[in-house]
Coordinates of C-alpha atoms in Angstrom, one line a residue:
M745 CA 23.6 -5.8 13.1
G746 CA 23.8 -6.9 16.7
A747 CA 20.4 -8.5 16.6
A748 CA 21.4 -10.3 13.4
M749 CA 24.6 -11.6 15.1
C750 CA 22.5 -13.0 18.0
K751 CA 20.0 -14.7 15.7
L752 CA 23.0 -16.3 13.9
S753 CA 24.3 -17.5 17.3
D754 CA 20.9 -19.0 18.1
K755 CA 21.2 -21.2 15.0
V756 CA 24.7 -22.2 15.8
G757 CA 24.1 -23.2 19.4
Q758 CA 22.8 -22.0 22.8
H759 CA 24.9 -19.4 24.6
V760 CA 24.6 -17.5 27.8
R761 CA 22.6 -14.3 27.3
K762 CA 23.4 -10.9 28.7
R763 CA 20.5 -8.4 29.4
S764 CA 21.2 -4.7 29.1
T765 CA 20.5 -2.7 32.3
G766 CA 19.1 0.2 30.4
C767 CA 16.5 -1.6 28.2
K768 CA 15.1 -5.0 27.5
Y769 CA 17.6 -5.8 24.8
T770 CA 19.1 -9.3 25.3
C771 CA 22.3 -10.4 23.8
H772 CA 24.6 -13.4 23.9
T773 CA 27.8 -13.0 25.9
S774 CA 29.9 -13.9 22.8
C775 CA 28.2 -11.0 20.9
R776 CA 28.4 -8.4 23.7
D777 CA 31.7 -7.0 22.6
R778 CA 30.4 -6.5 19.1
V779 CA 27.2 -4.7 20.1
S780 CA 26.9 -1.1 21.2
L781 CA 23.7 0.4 22.7
D782 CA 22.7 4.0 23.2
C783 CA 20.2 3.4 26.0
H784 CA 20.0 4.8 29.6
P785 CA 18.1 3.6 32.7
A786 CA 16.4 6.9 33.1
A787 CA 15.6 7.7 29.5
S788 CA 13.4 10.7 28.9
P789 CA 10.1 10.4 27.0
L790 CA 10.3 10.5 23.3
S791 CA 9.4 13.7 21.6
Q792 CA 6.6 13.8 18.9
D793 CA 9.3 14.2 16.2
Q794 CA 11.1 11.0 17.4
L795 CA 7.8 9.2 17.5
N796 CA 7.1 10.2 13.9
N797 CA 10.6 9.1 12.9
N798 CA 10.1 5.8 14.6
N799 CA 6.8 5.3 12.9
T800 CA 8.2 6.1 9.6
Q801 CA 11.1 3.7 10.0
F802 CA 8.7 1.0 11.2
H803 CA 6.6 1.7 8.1
D804 CA 9.6 1.3 5.8
V805 CA 10.6 -1.9 7.5
E806 CA 7.1 -3.3 7.1
K807 CA 7.0 -2.1 3.5
E808 CA 10.3 -3.9 2.7
R809 CA 9.0 -7.0 4.4
E810 CA 5.8 -6.8 2.5
L811 CA 7.7 -6.7 -0.8
R812 CA 9.2 -10.0 0.0
T813 CA 6.0 -11.7 1.1
E814 CA 4.1 -14.2 -1.0
F815 CA 0.4 -13.4 -1.4
S816 CA -2.4 -15.9 -1.8
R817 CA -4.3 -16.0 -5.1
E818 CA -7.2 -14.1 -3.6
E819 CA -4.9 -11.4 -2.3
I820 CA -3.3 -11.1 -5.7
R821 CA -6.7 -10.8 -7.4
Q822 CA -7.7 -8.0 -5.0
R823 CA -4.4 -6.1 -5.4
I824 CA -4.8 -6.4 -9.2
E825 CA -8.3 -5.0 -9.1
Q826 CA -7.1 -2.1 -6.9
Y827 CA -4.1 -1.5 -9.2
N828 CA -6.3 -1.4 -12.4
M829 CA -8.7 1.0 -10.7
V830 CA -6.1 3.6 -10.0
T831 CA -3.7 3.3 -13.0
R832 CA -3.9 6.3 -15.3
D833 CA -2.0 5.0 -18.4
H834 CA -4.3 2.1 -19.2
L835 CA -1.4 -0.3 -18.6
K836 CA -3.4 -2.7 -16.6
M837 CA -2.5 -6.1 -15.2
T838 CA -4.3 -9.4 -16.0
L839 CA -4.6 -12.4 -13.8
G840 CA -4.5 -15.8 -15.5
P841 CA -6.2 -19.0 -14.4
S842 CA -3.0 -20.5 -13.2
G843 CA -2.4 -17.6 -10.8
V844 CA 0.4 -16.0 -13.0
Y845 CA -0.4 -12.4 -13.9
T846 CA 0.9 -10.2 -16.6
G847 CA 1.4 -6.5 -16.8
F848 CA 3.6 -3.6 -17.8
I849 CA 6.7 -2.0 -16.3
K850 CA 8.6 1.1 -17.4
V851 CA 12.4 1.1 -17.3
Q852 CA 14.4 4.2 -17.7
L853 CA 17.8 3.9 -19.4
D854 CA 20.7 5.5 -17.5
L855 CA 23.7 4.1 -19.4
R856 CA 27.0 6.2 -19.2
R857 CA 29.1 3.9 -21.4
P858 CA 28.7 3.0 -25.0
V859 CA 26.9 -0.2 -26.0
T860 CA 27.7 -2.7 -28.8
V861 CA 24.7 -3.0 -31.1
R862 CA 24.2 -5.8 -33.7
G863 CA 23.7 -4.4 -37.2
G864 CA 23.0 -6.1 -40.6
Q865 CA 25.3 -8.5 -42.4
R866 CA 28.4 -7.2 -44.2
G867 CA 28.8 -8.2 -47.8
G868 CA 28.2 -11.7 -48.9
G869 CA 30.2 -13.4 -46.1
G870 CA 27.4 -13.3 -43.7
A871 CA 29.4 -11.6 -40.9
V872 CA 27.2 -9.6 -38.5
V873 CA 28.3 -6.0 -38.2
E874 CA 28.6 -4.6 -34.7
E875 CA 28.8 -1.0 -33.8
A876 CA 29.3 0.9 -30.5
F877 CA 27.5 4.1 -29.7
Y878 CA 25.7 5.8 -26.7
L879 CA 22.1 5.1 -26.1
P880 CA 20.2 8.3 -25.2
R881 CA 20.0 8.7 -21.4
G882 CA 16.7 9.2 -19.7
V883 CA 14.7 7.3 -22.4
T884 CA 11.9 5.2 -20.8
N885 CA 10.9 1.8 -22.4
T886 CA 7.8 -0.2 -21.6
L887 CA 8.0 -3.9 -21.3
H888 CA 5.1 -6.4 -21.1
I889 CA 6.2 -9.1 -18.6
S890 CA 4.7 -11.8 -16.3
S891 CA 4.9 -12.2 -12.5
N892 CA 7.4 -15.1 -13.1
N893 CA 9.9 -12.9 -15.0
T894 CA 13.0 -12.1 -12.9
V895 CA 15.2 -9.0 -12.9
R896 CA 17.8 -10.9 -15.0
Q897 CA 15.2 -11.8 -17.7
V898 CA 14.0 -8.2 -17.8
I899 CA 17.5 -7.0 -18.4
V900 CA 18.0 -9.6 -21.2
A901 CA 14.7 -8.5 -22.8
L902 CA 15.6 -4.8 -22.7
L903 CA 19.0 -5.5 -24.4
N904 CA 17.3 -7.7 -27.0
K905 CA 14.8 -4.9 -27.7
F906 CA 17.7 -2.6 -28.6
T907 CA 19.7 -5.4 -30.3
V908 CA 22.5 -4.8 -27.8
A909 CA 25.2 -7.6 -28.0
D910 CA 26.8 -6.8 -24.7
N911 CA 26.9 -9.4 -21.9
P912 CA 23.8 -8.9 -19.7
A913 CA 26.0 -9.4 -16.6
K914 CA 27.5 -5.9 -17.3
Y915 CA 24.1 -4.3 -16.4
A916 CA 21.9 -4.1 -13.3
L917 CA 18.3 -3.1 -12.6
Y918 CA 17.7 -0.6 -9.8
K919 CA 14.5 0.5 -8.1
R920 CA 14.1 4.2 -7.4
C921 CA 11.7 5.3 -4.6
R922 CA 10.7 8.7 -3.4
R923 CA 10.0 9.3 0.4
E924 CA 9.5 12.6 1.9
E925 CA 11.2 14.5 -0.9
Q926 CA 14.2 12.2 -0.7
V927 CA 15.0 9.8 -3.6
Y928 CA 16.4 6.4 -2.8
V929 CA 18.0 4.1 -5.4
C930 CA 18.6 0.4 -4.6
K931 CA 20.0 -2.4 -6.8
L932 CA 17.7 -5.3 -7.3
A933 CA 18.8 -8.9 -7.0
D934 CA 18.8 -11.0 -10.1
G935 CA 16.0 -13.2 -8.8
E936 CA 13.5 -10.5 -7.7
Q937 CA 10.3 -10.2 -9.8
P938 CA 9.8 -6.6 -11.0
L939 CA 6.1 -7.0 -11.7
F940 CA 5.5 -8.2 -8.2
L941 CA 7.2 -5.1 -6.9
R942 CA 5.1 -2.9 -9.3
L943 CA 1.9 -4.5 -8.0
V944 CA 2.7 -4.0 -4.3
A945 CA 3.9 -0.4 -4.8
G946 CA 1.0 0.6 -7.2
P947 CA 1.2 2.4 -10.5
D948 CA 2.6 5.7 -9.2
A949 CA 6.1 6.2 -10.6
D950 CA 7.2 8.4 -7.7
T951 CA 6.5 5.5 -5.3
L952 CA 8.5 3.1 -7.4
S953 CA 10.3 3.2 -10.7
F954 CA 12.9 1.1 -12.5
V955 CA 16.3 2.2 -13.9
L956 CA 18.8 0.3 -16.0
R957 CA 22.4 1.1 -15.3
E958 CA 25.8 -0.4 -15.6
Q959 CA 27.1 -2.6 -12.8
Q960 CA 28.7 -0.5 -10.2
T961 CA 32.1 -2.2 -9.8
G962 CA 34.1 0.8 -8.9
E963 CA 36.1 0.6 -12.2
V964 CA 35.6 -0.7 -15.7
M965 CA 36.3 -4.4 -16.0
W966 CA 37.9 -4.3 -19.4
D967 CA 38.6 -8.0 -19.4
A968 CA 34.8 -8.6 -19.7
F969 CA 34.8 -7.0 -23.1
S970 CA 35.6 -8.6 -26.4
I971 CA 38.3 -7.4 -28.8
P972 CA 35.8 -6.0 -31.3
E973 CA 34.1 -4.1 -28.4
L974 CA 37.4 -2.6 -27.3
H975 CA 38.2 -1.5 -30.9
N976 CA 34.8 0.1 -31.1
F977 CA 35.5 1.9 -27.8
L978 CA 38.8 3.1 -29.2
R979 CA 37.1 4.4 -32.3
I980 CA 34.6 6.3 -30.2
L981 CA 37.3 7.8 -28.1
D982 CA 39.3 8.9 -31.1
K983 CA 36.2 10.5 -32.6
E984 CA 35.4 12.3 -29.3
E985 CA 39.1 13.5 -29.0
Q986 CA 39.0 14.8 -32.6
E987 CA 35.8 16.7 -31.9
Q988 CA 37.2 18.2 -28.7
R989 CA 40.4 19.2 -30.6
D990 CA 38.3 20.8 -33.4
A991 CA 36.2 22.7 -30.8
V992 CA 39.4 24.1 -29.2
I993 CA 40.8 25.2 -32.6
R994 CA 37.6 26.9 -33.5
R995 CA 37.4 28.7 -30.2
Y996 CA 40.9 30.1 -30.4
E997 CA 40.6 30.9 -34.1
A998 CA 37.6 33.1 -33.3
Y999 CA 39.5 34.6 -30.4
R1000 CA 42.5 35.4 -32.8
Q1001 CA 40.2 37.0 -35.3
R1002 CA 38.7 39.3 -32.6
L1003 CA 42.2 40.3 -31.5
Q1004 CA 43.2 41.1 -35.1
E1005 CA 40.0 43.2 -35.5
A1006 CA 40.7 45.0 -32.3
L1007 CA 44.3 45.7 -33.4
R1008 CA 43.1 47.0 -36.8
E1009 CA 40.7 49.4 -35.0
V1010 CA 43.5 50.7 -32.8
R1011 CA 45.8 51.2 -35.7
G1012 CA 43.1 52.9 -37.7
A1013 CA 42.3 55.3 -34.9
S1014 CA 45.9 56.3 -34.5

């Protein structure tokens, strides 16, 4: 963060710089109070574990930088050839004459709230019937997209595929990566291009996969839902409440029957 502040100061104007006595870190005087450094003049040599960690962090930074770097058409062609050689599910990419390429991405659905789905028309009035229900979690869908398609367009395409009538702004696309047995999940910006990320990462789903989730706002924004959607939610909640009530009644009814049977056995034995 300190380096980012200093770069920002460089854009605003020139300031006096302050050099740390323990390393070669240089900072503006105005940023000094907001920067903390853990360095010492007589630092001990780094251990091999520290070197490995630093190399891993450097690799991750370079990887993230690479994801946001535009490639030439020749580099794109080479990467597509490499991608098609190692893909195992025959979902290959195709480079067009204009430099735009097409391919497939798989998106896993991880929705915790019910969605509103458009149904058929009701009666002769032509009104479209909308129903709310839960989409099965963990289902993976395959989309054929181009390198120009953005995250927002992918979300809209997924919702249209399931005839979901909800506002696309309620949903977000996340990328999930696995590094050294650790899983990292990061929300993608609306303008990012999923097929480009897929090309750079390669076809391995452990390296990169996509997940559709609700927007993480901390709490449900009920104002964003329409009146029919809210009524559908209430109907679902009423149904779930009745199912829970029936389950409790059945459980205690079975318990009551076992008690009565035990009492009869005791009375019969006496």
